[in-house]
Amino acid sequence: MQNDTGLETQLKDAIQLSHAVWAVLVERVSGAWVLRAVSKLNKASQNKLMEHLSKVAVDAWLCGSLSGGNARSANLPKELNLGVGRFYAFPLAGTSRTLLVGADQLSADGQRLWKLTASLLAGRNGFEAQPFVPDLQSGTAFNLPLAIEKILGAFVQTIQCQGAWIAIRKGDSLDILAEWNDATARGKSLQIDANPILRRVNRGLAHVVVSPGQPNWDNLPHGAFKPGTNFWACVPFVIGQRLIGVVTVWRQAEMNAGELGQLNELAARMAPSIEVVVTFSEMTAHLRRLGLLNDFVLTVSSAQNLDQIAKRMFGLLSRSFNTELIALFLRSSDGRVARDYRLIEGKLHVASVALEGHAIQPFLREGRLRRVGDSTSDALTLFHKDARSSLIVPLRYRGAVIGMLVVESLLTEAFSQYDEHLMVVITSHLAGLIEYTRLREEAEGRARGLSLIHEVVQQVIGSTNKREVAQITADLLAQYFKYDLAMILLLDDEQKFSIQGIGGSQAEQVKRGLAGGGLIQPEGITGYVSQSGQSMLVNDTAQEKLYKPIKSWAAGSEICVALKEGESILGIIDVENREPNAFTHNDLIAMESLAGILASVISSSNQYQKLQDLVRQLRATEVELNARMEAQRSAENRLIQAAKLAAVGEMAAGVAHELNNPLTTVTGFSELVLEDFPSGSEHREELEMVLKEARRASDVVRRLLDFSRQGEQVRARANLNDVVKDIVALTRHLIHTNDVHLRVLIDDTLPWVFMDHNQMKQVLLNLIHNALQAMPSGGELTLKTAALQRGERDWALMSVKDSGIGISPADQDRIFEPFFTKGEHGGTGLGLSVTYGIVTDHGGTIEVTSERNNGSTFTVYLPI
């Protein structure tokens, strides 16, 4: 802010006469308000006031006052604490300046006084109105944005408007370089052919006027319109038959023919000045870029290493192209990774990135120069966020592409064909310099790596102690490369990674930090390398998401390499340094070479362990094979059992038919004879025994028939719990008379099953009778239902558990065979066979578990 003593005196006197509190003179420059003079407002209050003026609404209010030439007033927010409740704006006619006066209330006389002061200031020599055509012979001619700002000021002073902007042509687009009361417009790039209005102006080289309701009102290229805006005009700047730019204005009231003529006349007078300014700007850029070659020779060529080369190169390109969106990619000798150099917030950042899948890989393969004028229209994603244009230039050395240099800009069409030629010359020299420097660094690094490998081989060859090998290697790594930390981690007997060797200046500190374990984190760098087997070079751990710091130690850079034998990972080498960018690709190559030697040594010491593992595997296979054979024998037994049942069923049917008729005859005649025998006859008792045995034989025949034929089946979805309840009601008295305590455990949530209700009753009744026979002296009987999952199916379970004499292991394999019975209770041996047949016919299974004198449990499984 430049103060004028006479001006301050005038402001001070006016404050005193009008009873105001303070006054300032502000000017709008490049879309922002700047203080020019201040009276009775301290520095802190000045900052608050200027922050208030930067708000969009306040800026638009002041711009409206300037463009209309009318005084205005508005309330001030109380939180500003500027000592007054209102401030008044008195514009200086013909300028971009206005007087701001702070007062709670200005009288009419006070307002007239300030209007007079503004009029006097507008006529002063120090604040004369901007000339109709700005003086472009001064330094303004070399500052394109400032010159265009002054030209726009001339339009705003000539034509009263709500807002305006000027755009200068660049290729096929128009770049907005100055705006009035439309802060969002500055920096916008408008494609001419994409907009019908701009396309019409370009072809006709004449102004276009649009009002609401007309077809093109919705196609206006840009404008911060207020409610009530009813007029928009676009006037071209033309040199010969060539469009060099446009000026657009908008307002509420329509322009008359005289005003439009005045606007066109002013545009015609301004066009040569704009042409001169644009030409001077391009010449300045041309001369500045020519100096780039000279600066390259003087500064870049004297760099001692790759980082210095990149840093100096980026500085030259940034000044020449006015951008920090610069990147350099150098491909490694093996083509797996690339060294990525970038400017981030003015600082050089270096990282090694995998080339596979990286955005630069297609450009390296293509190996040709690319100039992108507008990434949106070219449907191309550039290397920097929000970049619109780009120069991608290959670095060639002896015909091979060794890298790419990328310069990008936030503006469209920021680079010309001349820039292409300039960058080709620069990169041709740069490629040779980079390759020479890289070869020198690689030679030094490989010599150091070979010395280390030779020393390791001398000391560890033939050793079978893995811990000793690892510790020697870690110590040598720290000694040769001055690493802050070098660790060798190997798989232990539990297949977990543990530190077998550690060296470096931070070794003891890291040991204490790792007392609780946790070096190998699955989501960390060591975890990634131990799982994938891929090497990692991290130049800046702060930028690497996988990096997890160790307690009491945080590295700046890290190399992690796997020890591999074929596809197997035996361990990892992890080296770290407290400083970022401490490692190069040569260090990575040295670590990978060492990892190959170390893996061979470790592999030799692992051979005995592998033999032991093989023996254990063979034993496990033997156990598994025996289990499978046992399962197969069980399945075969079930098949044999089913075959027996089928054979017995056929035989039983024949026997039953043969015996049924004679038994019927014996039973019938015995009953008739008994009716004629007197009650006291000596042969009556024998005849009753004949009848009893005949009936018992008939019962056996009936059971044989039941066993041999399926009978009529009626299957439906039913509740297994209902079967249990029905049978319990039927047998409760029998169970009680046998001195047996009954427990019933029913699962009320048991799903229904598809079954024959009567057959399931028979199954449960047979099992209960079998259990009662096993408890001649009484005991406990438990009935249970439940649902469970076996394999991939859901099953309904019904079990009968007794506390009886149990079944011997030898008998358990035969209890479901027909006619198998121990004979203690006079059974036929068909009950369990019939039960087995019914259950298997329902797609289920029945299993028995029993111990002598500890009872038995029969469990029926039916599919749900």
PDB file of C-alpha atoms in Angstrom, residues 176-403:
ATOM      1  CA  ILE A 176     -10.324 -15.993 -19.814  1.00  0.00           C
ATOM      2  CA  LEU A 177      -7.520 -13.751 -18.480  1.00  0.00           C
ATOM      3  CA  ALA A 178      -9.508 -10.925 -16.834  1.00  0.00           C
ATOM      4  CA  GLU A 179     -12.979 -10.627 -15.250  1.00  0.00           C
ATOM      5  CA  TRP A 180     -15.212  -8.032 -13.684  1.00  0.00           C
ATOM      6  CA  ASN A 181     -17.644  -9.122 -10.957  1.00  0.00           C
ATOM      7  CA  ASP A 182     -17.255 -12.815 -11.931  1.00  0.00           C
ATOM      8  CA  ALA A 183     -14.453 -14.315  -9.854  1.00  0.00           C
ATOM      9  CA  THR A 184     -15.127 -17.878 -11.046  1.00  0.00           C
ATOM     10  CA  ALA A 185     -14.400 -17.002 -14.677  1.00  0.00           C
ATOM     11  CA  ARG A 186     -10.667 -16.288 -14.393  1.00  0.00           C
ATOM     12  CA  GLY A 187      -8.534 -19.132 -15.736  1.00  0.00           C
ATOM     13  CA  LYS A 188     -11.388 -20.846 -17.579  1.00  0.00           C
ATOM     14  CA  SER A 189     -10.622 -22.313 -21.001  1.00  0.00           C
ATOM     15  CA  LEU A 190     -13.508 -22.359 -23.507  1.00  0.00           C
ATOM     16  CA  GLN A 191     -13.426 -24.573 -26.599  1.00  0.00           C
ATOM     17  CA  ILE A 192     -14.591 -22.481 -29.578  1.00  0.00           C
ATOM     18  CA  ASP A 193     -16.101 -25.305 -31.631  1.00  0.00           C
ATOM     19  CA  ALA A 194     -17.852 -26.772 -28.594  1.00  0.00           C
ATOM     20  CA  ASN A 195     -20.050 -23.694 -28.083  1.00  0.00           C
ATOM     21  CA  PRO A 196     -22.495 -22.485 -30.788  1.00  0.00           C
ATOM     22  CA  ILE A 197     -22.207 -18.813 -29.750  1.00  0.00           C
ATOM     23  CA  LEU A 198     -18.400 -18.760 -29.800  1.00  0.00           C
ATOM     24  CA  ARG A 199     -18.446 -20.737 -33.043  1.00  0.00           C
ATOM     25  CA  ARG A 200     -20.744 -18.078 -34.576  1.00  0.00           C
ATOM     26  CA  VAL A 201     -18.512 -15.217 -33.391  1.00  0.00           C
ATOM     27  CA  ASN A 202     -15.421 -16.982 -34.802  1.00  0.00           C
ATOM     28  CA  ARG A 203     -16.997 -17.533 -38.213  1.00  0.00           C
ATOM     29  CA  GLY A 204     -18.827 -14.208 -38.583  1.00  0.00           C
ATOM     30  CA  LEU A 205     -16.256 -12.003 -36.771  1.00  0.00           C
ATOM     31  CA  ALA A 206     -19.199  -9.917 -35.526  1.00  0.00           C
ATOM     32  CA  HIS A 207     -20.849  -9.357 -32.168  1.00  0.00           C
ATOM     33  CA  VAL A 208     -23.598 -11.670 -30.872  1.00  0.00           C
ATOM     34  CA  VAL A 209     -26.387 -10.471 -28.581  1.00  0.00           C
ATOM     35  CA  VAL A 210     -28.543 -12.928 -26.593  1.00  0.00           C
ATOM     36  CA  SER A 211     -31.584 -12.312 -24.383  1.00  0.00           C
ATOM     37  CA  PRO A 212     -33.687 -14.646 -22.213  1.00  0.00           C
ATOM     38  CA  GLY A 213     -36.096 -16.713 -24.258  1.00  0.00           C
ATOM     39  CA  GLN A 214     -33.839 -16.866 -27.293  1.00  0.00           C
ATOM     40  CA  PRO A 215     -32.549 -20.354 -28.328  1.00  0.00           C
ATOM     41  CA  ASN A 216     -28.927 -19.678 -27.379  1.00  0.00           C
ATOM     42  CA  TRP A 217     -29.628 -18.302 -23.885  1.00  0.00           C
ATOM     43  CA  ASP A 218     -28.971 -21.757 -22.404  1.00  0.00           C
ATOM     44  CA  ASN A 219     -25.700 -22.032 -24.390  1.00  0.00           C
ATOM     45  CA  LEU A 220     -23.973 -18.968 -22.895  1.00  0.00           C
ATOM     46  CA  PRO A 221     -20.338 -20.029 -22.421  1.00  0.00           C
ATOM     47  CA  HIS A 222     -19.852 -18.525 -18.953  1.00  0.00           C
ATOM     48  CA  GLY A 223     -21.259 -15.836 -16.683  1.00  0.00           C
ATOM     49  CA  ALA A 224     -22.154 -15.246 -13.036  1.00  0.00           C
ATOM     50  CA  PHE A 225     -25.655 -13.932 -13.695  1.00  0.00           C
ATOM     51  CA  LYS A 226     -27.924 -12.362 -11.109  1.00  0.00           C
ATOM     52  CA  PRO A 227     -31.697 -12.564 -11.085  1.00  0.00           C
ATOM     53  CA  GLY A 228     -33.034 -10.075 -13.609  1.00  0.00           C
ATOM     54  CA  THR A 229     -30.126 -10.318 -16.059  1.00  0.00           C
ATOM     55  CA  ASN A 230     -31.729  -9.729 -19.446  1.00  0.00           C
ATOM     56  CA  PHE A 231     -28.875  -8.917 -21.786  1.00  0.00           C
ATOM     57  CA  TRP A 232     -25.621 -10.638 -22.808  1.00  0.00           C
ATOM     58  CA  ALA A 233     -23.256  -9.552 -25.573  1.00  0.00           C
ATOM     59  CA  CYS A 234     -20.049 -11.031 -26.981  1.00  0.00           C
ATOM     60  CA  VAL A 235     -17.861  -8.701 -29.071  1.00  0.00           C
ATOM     61  CA  PRO A 236     -14.814 -10.011 -30.994  1.00  0.00           C
ATOM     62  CA  PHE A 237     -11.305  -8.594 -31.151  1.00  0.00           C
ATOM     63  CA  VAL A 238     -10.331  -8.927 -34.820  1.00  0.00           C
ATOM     64  CA  ILE A 239      -7.015  -8.389 -36.623  1.00  0.00           C
ATOM     65  CA  GLY A 240      -7.507  -8.637 -40.381  1.00  0.00           C
ATOM     66  CA  GLN A 241      -9.744 -11.681 -40.778  1.00  0.00           C
ATOM     67  CA  ARG A 242      -8.451 -13.374 -37.633  1.00  0.00           C
ATOM     68  CA  LEU A 243     -10.160 -13.659 -34.227  1.00  0.00           C
ATOM     69  CA  ILE A 244      -7.687 -12.972 -31.412  1.00  0.00           C
ATOM     70  CA  GLY A 245     -10.116 -12.734 -28.485  1.00  0.00           C
ATOM     71  CA  VAL A 246     -13.551 -11.675 -27.233  1.00  0.00           C
ATOM     72  CA  VAL A 247     -15.054  -9.445 -24.577  1.00  0.00           C
ATOM     73  CA  THR A 248     -18.435 -10.318 -23.040  1.00  0.00           C
ATOM     74  CA  VAL A 249     -20.663  -8.063 -20.932  1.00  0.00           C
ATOM     75  CA  TRP A 250     -24.062  -8.619 -19.301  1.00  0.00           C
ATOM     76  CA  ARG A 251     -26.567  -6.489 -17.442  1.00  0.00           C
ATOM     77  CA  GLN A 252     -30.270  -6.038 -16.684  1.00  0.00           C
ATOM     78  CA  ALA A 253     -31.188  -3.418 -19.292  1.00  0.00           C
ATOM     79  CA  GLU A 254     -30.802  -4.052 -23.015  1.00  0.00           C
ATOM     80  CA  MET A 255     -28.253  -1.970 -24.946  1.00  0.00           C
ATOM     81  CA  ASN A 256     -29.398   0.464 -27.555  1.00  0.00           C
ATOM     82  CA  ALA A 257     -27.763   0.715 -30.955  1.00  0.00           C
ATOM     83  CA  GLY A 258     -25.547   3.573 -29.799  1.00  0.00           C
ATOM     84  CA  GLU A 259     -24.155   1.599 -26.865  1.00  0.00           C
ATOM     85  CA  LEU A 260     -23.518  -1.467 -29.051  1.00  0.00           C
ATOM     86  CA  GLY A 261     -21.740   0.743 -31.560  1.00  0.00           C
ATOM     87  CA  GLN A 262     -19.629   2.232 -28.791  1.00  0.00           C
ATOM     88  CA  LEU A 263     -18.778  -1.304 -27.579  1.00  0.00           C
ATOM     89  CA  ASN A 264     -17.739  -2.444 -31.070  1.00  0.00           C
ATOM     90  CA  GLU A 265     -15.719   0.742 -31.645  1.00  0.00           C
ATOM     91  CA  LEU A 266     -13.854   0.235 -28.380  1.00  0.00           C
ATOM     92  CA  ALA A 267     -13.152  -3.430 -29.255  1.00  0.00           C
ATOM     93  CA  ALA A 268     -11.779  -2.371 -32.662  1.00  0.00           C
ATOM     94  CA  ARG A 269      -9.489   0.207 -31.017  1.00  0.00           C
ATOM     95  CA  MET A 270      -8.318  -2.299 -28.396  1.00  0.00           C
ATOM     96  CA  ALA A 271      -7.577  -5.172 -30.812  1.00  0.00           C
ATOM     97  CA  PRO A 272      -4.154  -3.845 -31.998  1.00  0.00           C
ATOM     98  CA  SER A 273      -3.117  -3.246 -28.396  1.00  0.00           C
ATOM     99  CA  ILE A 274      -4.110  -6.796 -27.470  1.00  0.00           C
ATOM    100  CA  GLU A 275      -2.183  -8.139 -30.471  1.00  0.00           C
ATOM    101  CA  VAL A 276       0.923  -6.243 -29.334  1.00  0.00           C
ATOM    102  CA  VAL A 277       0.616  -7.482 -25.755  1.00  0.00           C
ATOM    103  CA  VAL A 278       0.099 -11.109 -26.841  1.00  0.00           C
ATOM    104  CA  THR A 279       3.021 -10.894 -29.274  1.00  0.00           C
ATOM    105  CA  PHE A 280       5.298  -9.371 -26.616  1.00  0.00           C
ATOM    106  CA  SER A 281       4.234 -12.090 -24.158  1.00  0.00           C
ATOM    107  CA  GLU A 282       5.036 -14.865 -26.653  1.00  0.00           C
ATOM    108  CA  MET A 283       8.379 -13.255 -27.550  1.00  0.00           C
ATOM    109  CA  THR A 284       9.260 -13.027 -23.882  1.00  0.00           C
ATOM    110  CA  ALA A 285       8.462 -16.707 -23.380  1.00  0.00           C
ATOM    111  CA  HIS A 286      10.462 -17.569 -26.513  1.00  0.00           C
ATOM    112  CA  LEU A 287      13.529 -15.683 -25.304  1.00  0.00           C
ATOM    113  CA  ARG A 288      13.190 -17.139 -21.831  1.00  0.00           C
ATOM    114  CA  ARG A 289      13.112 -20.682 -23.212  1.00  0.00           C
ATOM    115  CA  LEU A 290      16.084 -19.998 -25.466  1.00  0.00           C
ATOM    116  CA  GLY A 291      17.988 -19.128 -22.324  1.00  0.00           C
ATOM    117  CA  LEU A 292      17.002 -22.523 -20.987  1.00  0.00           C
ATOM    118  CA  LEU A 293      19.542 -24.249 -23.248  1.00  0.00           C
ATOM    119  CA  ASN A 294      22.330 -22.008 -22.006  1.00  0.00           C
ATOM    120  CA  ASP A 295      21.281 -22.574 -18.389  1.00  0.00           C
ATOM    121  CA  PHE A 296      21.212 -26.321 -19.050  1.00  0.00           C
ATOM    122  CA  VAL A 297      24.830 -26.321 -20.175  1.00  0.00           C
ATOM    123  CA  LEU A 298      25.957 -24.165 -17.252  1.00  0.00           C
ATOM    124  CA  THR A 299      24.039 -25.818 -14.396  1.00  0.00           C
ATOM    125  CA  VAL A 300      22.691 -29.285 -15.184  1.00  0.00           C
ATOM    126  CA  SER A 301      25.821 -30.583 -16.897  1.00  0.00           C
ATOM    127  CA  SER A 302      27.899 -29.904 -13.782  1.00  0.00           C
ATOM    128  CA  ALA A 303      25.692 -32.029 -11.472  1.00  0.00           C
ATOM    129  CA  GLN A 304      27.456 -34.884  -9.660  1.00  0.00           C
ATOM    130  CA  ASN A 305      24.617 -37.411  -9.333  1.00  0.00           C
ATOM    131  CA  LEU A 306      21.159 -38.210 -10.659  1.00  0.00           C
ATOM    132  CA  ASP A 307      19.322 -36.385  -7.871  1.00  0.00           C
ATOM    133  CA  GLN A 308      21.259 -33.184  -8.585  1.00  0.00           C
ATOM    134  CA  ILE A 309      20.591 -33.521 -12.317  1.00  0.00           C
ATOM    135  CA  ALA A 310      16.836 -33.900 -11.718  1.00  0.00           C
ATOM    136  CA  LYS A 311      16.648 -31.057  -9.194  1.00  0.00           C
ATOM    137  CA  ARG A 312      18.466 -28.565 -11.428  1.00  0.00           C
ATOM    138  CA  MET A 313      16.556 -29.689 -14.522  1.00  0.00           C
ATOM    139  CA  PHE A 314      13.226 -29.259 -12.747  1.00  0.00           C
ATOM    140  CA  GLY A 315      14.204 -25.777 -11.602  1.00  0.00           C
ATOM    141  CA  LEU A 316      14.981 -24.693 -15.175  1.00  0.00           C
ATOM    142  CA  LEU A 317      11.793 -26.190 -16.628  1.00  0.00           C
ATOM    143  CA  SER A 318       9.639 -24.737 -13.855  1.00  0.00           C
ATOM    144  CA  ARG A 319      10.894 -21.207 -14.509  1.00  0.00           C
ATOM    145  CA  SER A 320      10.679 -21.589 -18.268  1.00  0.00           C
ATOM    146  CA  PHE A 321       7.168 -23.076 -18.500  1.00  0.00           C
ATOM    147  CA  ASN A 322       5.739 -21.504 -15.330  1.00  0.00           C
ATOM    148  CA  THR A 323       4.631 -24.858 -13.911  1.00  0.00           C
ATOM    149  CA  GLU A 324       5.662 -27.278 -11.176  1.00  0.00           C
ATOM    150  CA  LEU A 325       3.890 -30.224 -12.781  1.00  0.00           C
ATOM    151  CA  ILE A 326       7.114 -31.929 -13.869  1.00  0.00           C
ATOM    152  CA  ALA A 327       8.133 -35.589 -13.634  1.00  0.00           C
ATOM    153  CA  LEU A 328      11.149 -37.628 -14.745  1.00  0.00           C
ATOM    154  CA  PHE A 329      10.956 -41.425 -15.085  1.00  0.00           C
ATOM    155  CA  LEU A 330      14.222 -43.395 -15.483  1.00  0.00           C
ATOM    156  CA  ARG A 331      13.929 -47.086 -16.344  1.00  0.00           C
ATOM    157  CA  SER A 332      16.230 -49.488 -14.483  1.00  0.00           C
ATOM    158  CA  SER A 333      18.686 -51.624 -16.405  1.00  0.00           C
ATOM    159  CA  ASP A 334      16.582 -54.758 -15.872  1.00  0.00           C
ATOM    160  CA  GLY A 335      13.358 -52.976 -16.890  1.00  0.00           C
ATOM    161  CA  ARG A 336      11.453 -53.982 -13.738  1.00  0.00           C
ATOM    162  CA  VAL A 337      11.293 -50.651 -11.909  1.00  0.00           C
ATOM    163  CA  ALA A 338      11.551 -46.962 -12.687  1.00  0.00           C
ATOM    164  CA  ARG A 339      13.021 -44.113 -10.690  1.00  0.00           C
ATOM    165  CA  ASP A 340      10.233 -41.511 -10.314  1.00  0.00           C
ATOM    166  CA  TYR A 341      11.398 -37.903  -9.774  1.00  0.00           C
ATOM    167  CA  ARG A 342       8.729 -35.245  -9.077  1.00  0.00           C
ATOM    168  CA  LEU A 343       8.334 -31.719  -7.763  1.00  0.00           C
ATOM    169  CA  ILE A 344       5.906 -31.656  -4.828  1.00  0.00           C
ATOM    170  CA  GLU A 345       5.333 -28.263  -3.209  1.00  0.00           C
ATOM    171  CA  GLY A 346       8.638 -27.032  -4.575  1.00  0.00           C
ATOM    172  CA  LYS A 347      10.667 -29.985  -3.250  1.00  0.00           C
ATOM    173  CA  LEU A 348      12.159 -32.894  -5.168  1.00  0.00           C
ATOM    174  CA  HIS A 349      10.712 -36.292  -4.256  1.00  0.00           C
ATOM    175  CA  VAL A 350      12.245 -39.538  -5.493  1.00  0.00           C
ATOM    176  CA  ALA A 351      10.653 -42.978  -5.451  1.00  0.00           C
ATOM    177  CA  SER A 352      11.184 -46.342  -7.099  1.00  0.00           C
ATOM    178  CA  VAL A 353       8.001 -47.728  -8.674  1.00  0.00           C
ATOM    179  CA  ALA A 354       7.224 -51.039 -10.358  1.00  0.00           C
ATOM    180  CA  LEU A 355       6.848 -50.558 -14.116  1.00  0.00           C
ATOM    181  CA  GLU A 356       4.310 -53.352 -14.525  1.00  0.00           C
ATOM    182  CA  GLY A 357       0.917 -51.667 -14.739  1.00  0.00           C
ATOM    183  CA  HIS A 358       2.301 -48.147 -14.241  1.00  0.00           C
ATOM    184  CA  ALA A 359       0.864 -45.290 -16.316  1.00  0.00           C
ATOM    185  CA  ILE A 360       4.287 -44.473 -17.827  1.00  0.00           C
ATOM    186  CA  GLN A 361       4.839 -48.014 -19.158  1.00  0.00           C
ATOM    187  CA  PRO A 362       2.870 -47.552 -22.449  1.00  0.00           C
ATOM    188  CA  PHE A 363       4.802 -44.363 -23.217  1.00  0.00           C
ATOM    189  CA  LEU A 364       8.144 -46.083 -22.577  1.00  0.00           C
ATOM    190  CA  ARG A 365       7.158 -48.906 -24.930  1.00  0.00           C
ATOM    191  CA  GLU A 366       5.916 -46.498 -27.593  1.00  0.00           C
ATOM    192  CA  GLY A 367       9.024 -44.353 -27.245  1.00  0.00           C
ATOM    193  CA  ARG A 368       7.749 -41.274 -29.096  1.00  0.00           C
ATOM    194  CA  LEU A 369       7.006 -37.673 -28.200  1.00  0.00           C
ATOM    195  CA  ARG A 370       3.422 -36.808 -27.243  1.00  0.00           C
ATOM    196  CA  ARG A 371       1.928 -33.305 -26.985  1.00  0.00           C
ATOM    197  CA  VAL A 372      -1.519 -33.199 -25.383  1.00  0.00           C
ATOM    198  CA  GLY A 373      -3.429 -29.962 -25.874  1.00  0.00           C
ATOM    199  CA  ASP A 374      -6.507 -30.843 -23.824  1.00  0.00           C
ATOM    200  CA  SER A 375      -6.659 -34.059 -21.799  1.00  0.00           C
ATOM    201  CA  THR A 376     -10.470 -33.947 -21.560  1.00  0.00           C
ATOM    202  CA  SER A 377     -11.026 -33.909 -25.304  1.00  0.00           C
ATOM    203  CA  ASP A 378      -8.229 -36.444 -25.870  1.00  0.00           C
ATOM    204  CA  ALA A 379      -9.727 -38.744 -23.172  1.00  0.00           C
ATOM    205  CA  LEU A 380      -6.269 -39.133 -21.621  1.00  0.00           C
ATOM    206  CA  THR A 381      -5.368 -39.264 -17.925  1.00  0.00           C
ATOM    207  CA  LEU A 382      -2.211 -37.247 -17.266  1.00  0.00           C
ATOM    208  CA  PHE A 383       0.368 -37.750 -14.530  1.00  0.00           C
ATOM    209  CA  HIS A 384      -0.613 -34.800 -12.302  1.00  0.00           C
ATOM    210  CA  LYS A 385      -4.001 -34.033 -10.771  1.00  0.00           C
ATOM    211  CA  ASP A 386      -6.043 -31.406 -12.675  1.00  0.00           C
ATOM    212  CA  ALA A 387      -3.434 -31.167 -15.476  1.00  0.00           C
ATOM    213  CA  ARG A 388      -5.011 -30.229 -18.830  1.00  0.00           C
ATOM    214  CA  SER A 389      -2.068 -30.212 -21.249  1.00  0.00           C
ATOM    215  CA  SER A 390       1.200 -32.122 -21.366  1.00  0.00           C
ATOM    216  CA  LEU A 391       4.536 -32.641 -23.117  1.00  0.00           C
ATOM    217  CA  ILE A 392       5.793 -36.237 -22.804  1.00  0.00           C
ATOM    218  CA  VAL A 393       9.278 -36.535 -24.265  1.00  0.00           C
ATOM    219  CA  PRO A 394      11.352 -39.764 -24.445  1.00  0.00           C
ATOM    220  CA  LEU A 395      15.006 -39.840 -23.331  1.00  0.00           C
ATOM    221  CA  ARG A 396      16.970 -41.827 -25.912  1.00  0.00           C
ATOM    222  CA  TYR A 397      20.504 -43.080 -25.540  1.00  0.00           C
ATOM    223  CA  ARG A 398      22.032 -44.946 -28.493  1.00  0.00           C
ATOM    224  CA  GLY A 399      18.555 -45.669 -29.873  1.00  0.00           C
ATOM    225  CA  ALA A 400      17.133 -47.124 -26.637  1.00  0.00           C
ATOM    226  CA  VAL A 401      14.518 -45.339 -24.516  1.00  0.00           C
ATOM    227  CA  ILE A 402      15.942 -45.004 -21.000  1.00  0.00           C
ATOM    228  CA  GLY A 403      13.227 -42.767 -19.572  1.00  0.00           C
TER     229      GLY A 403
END
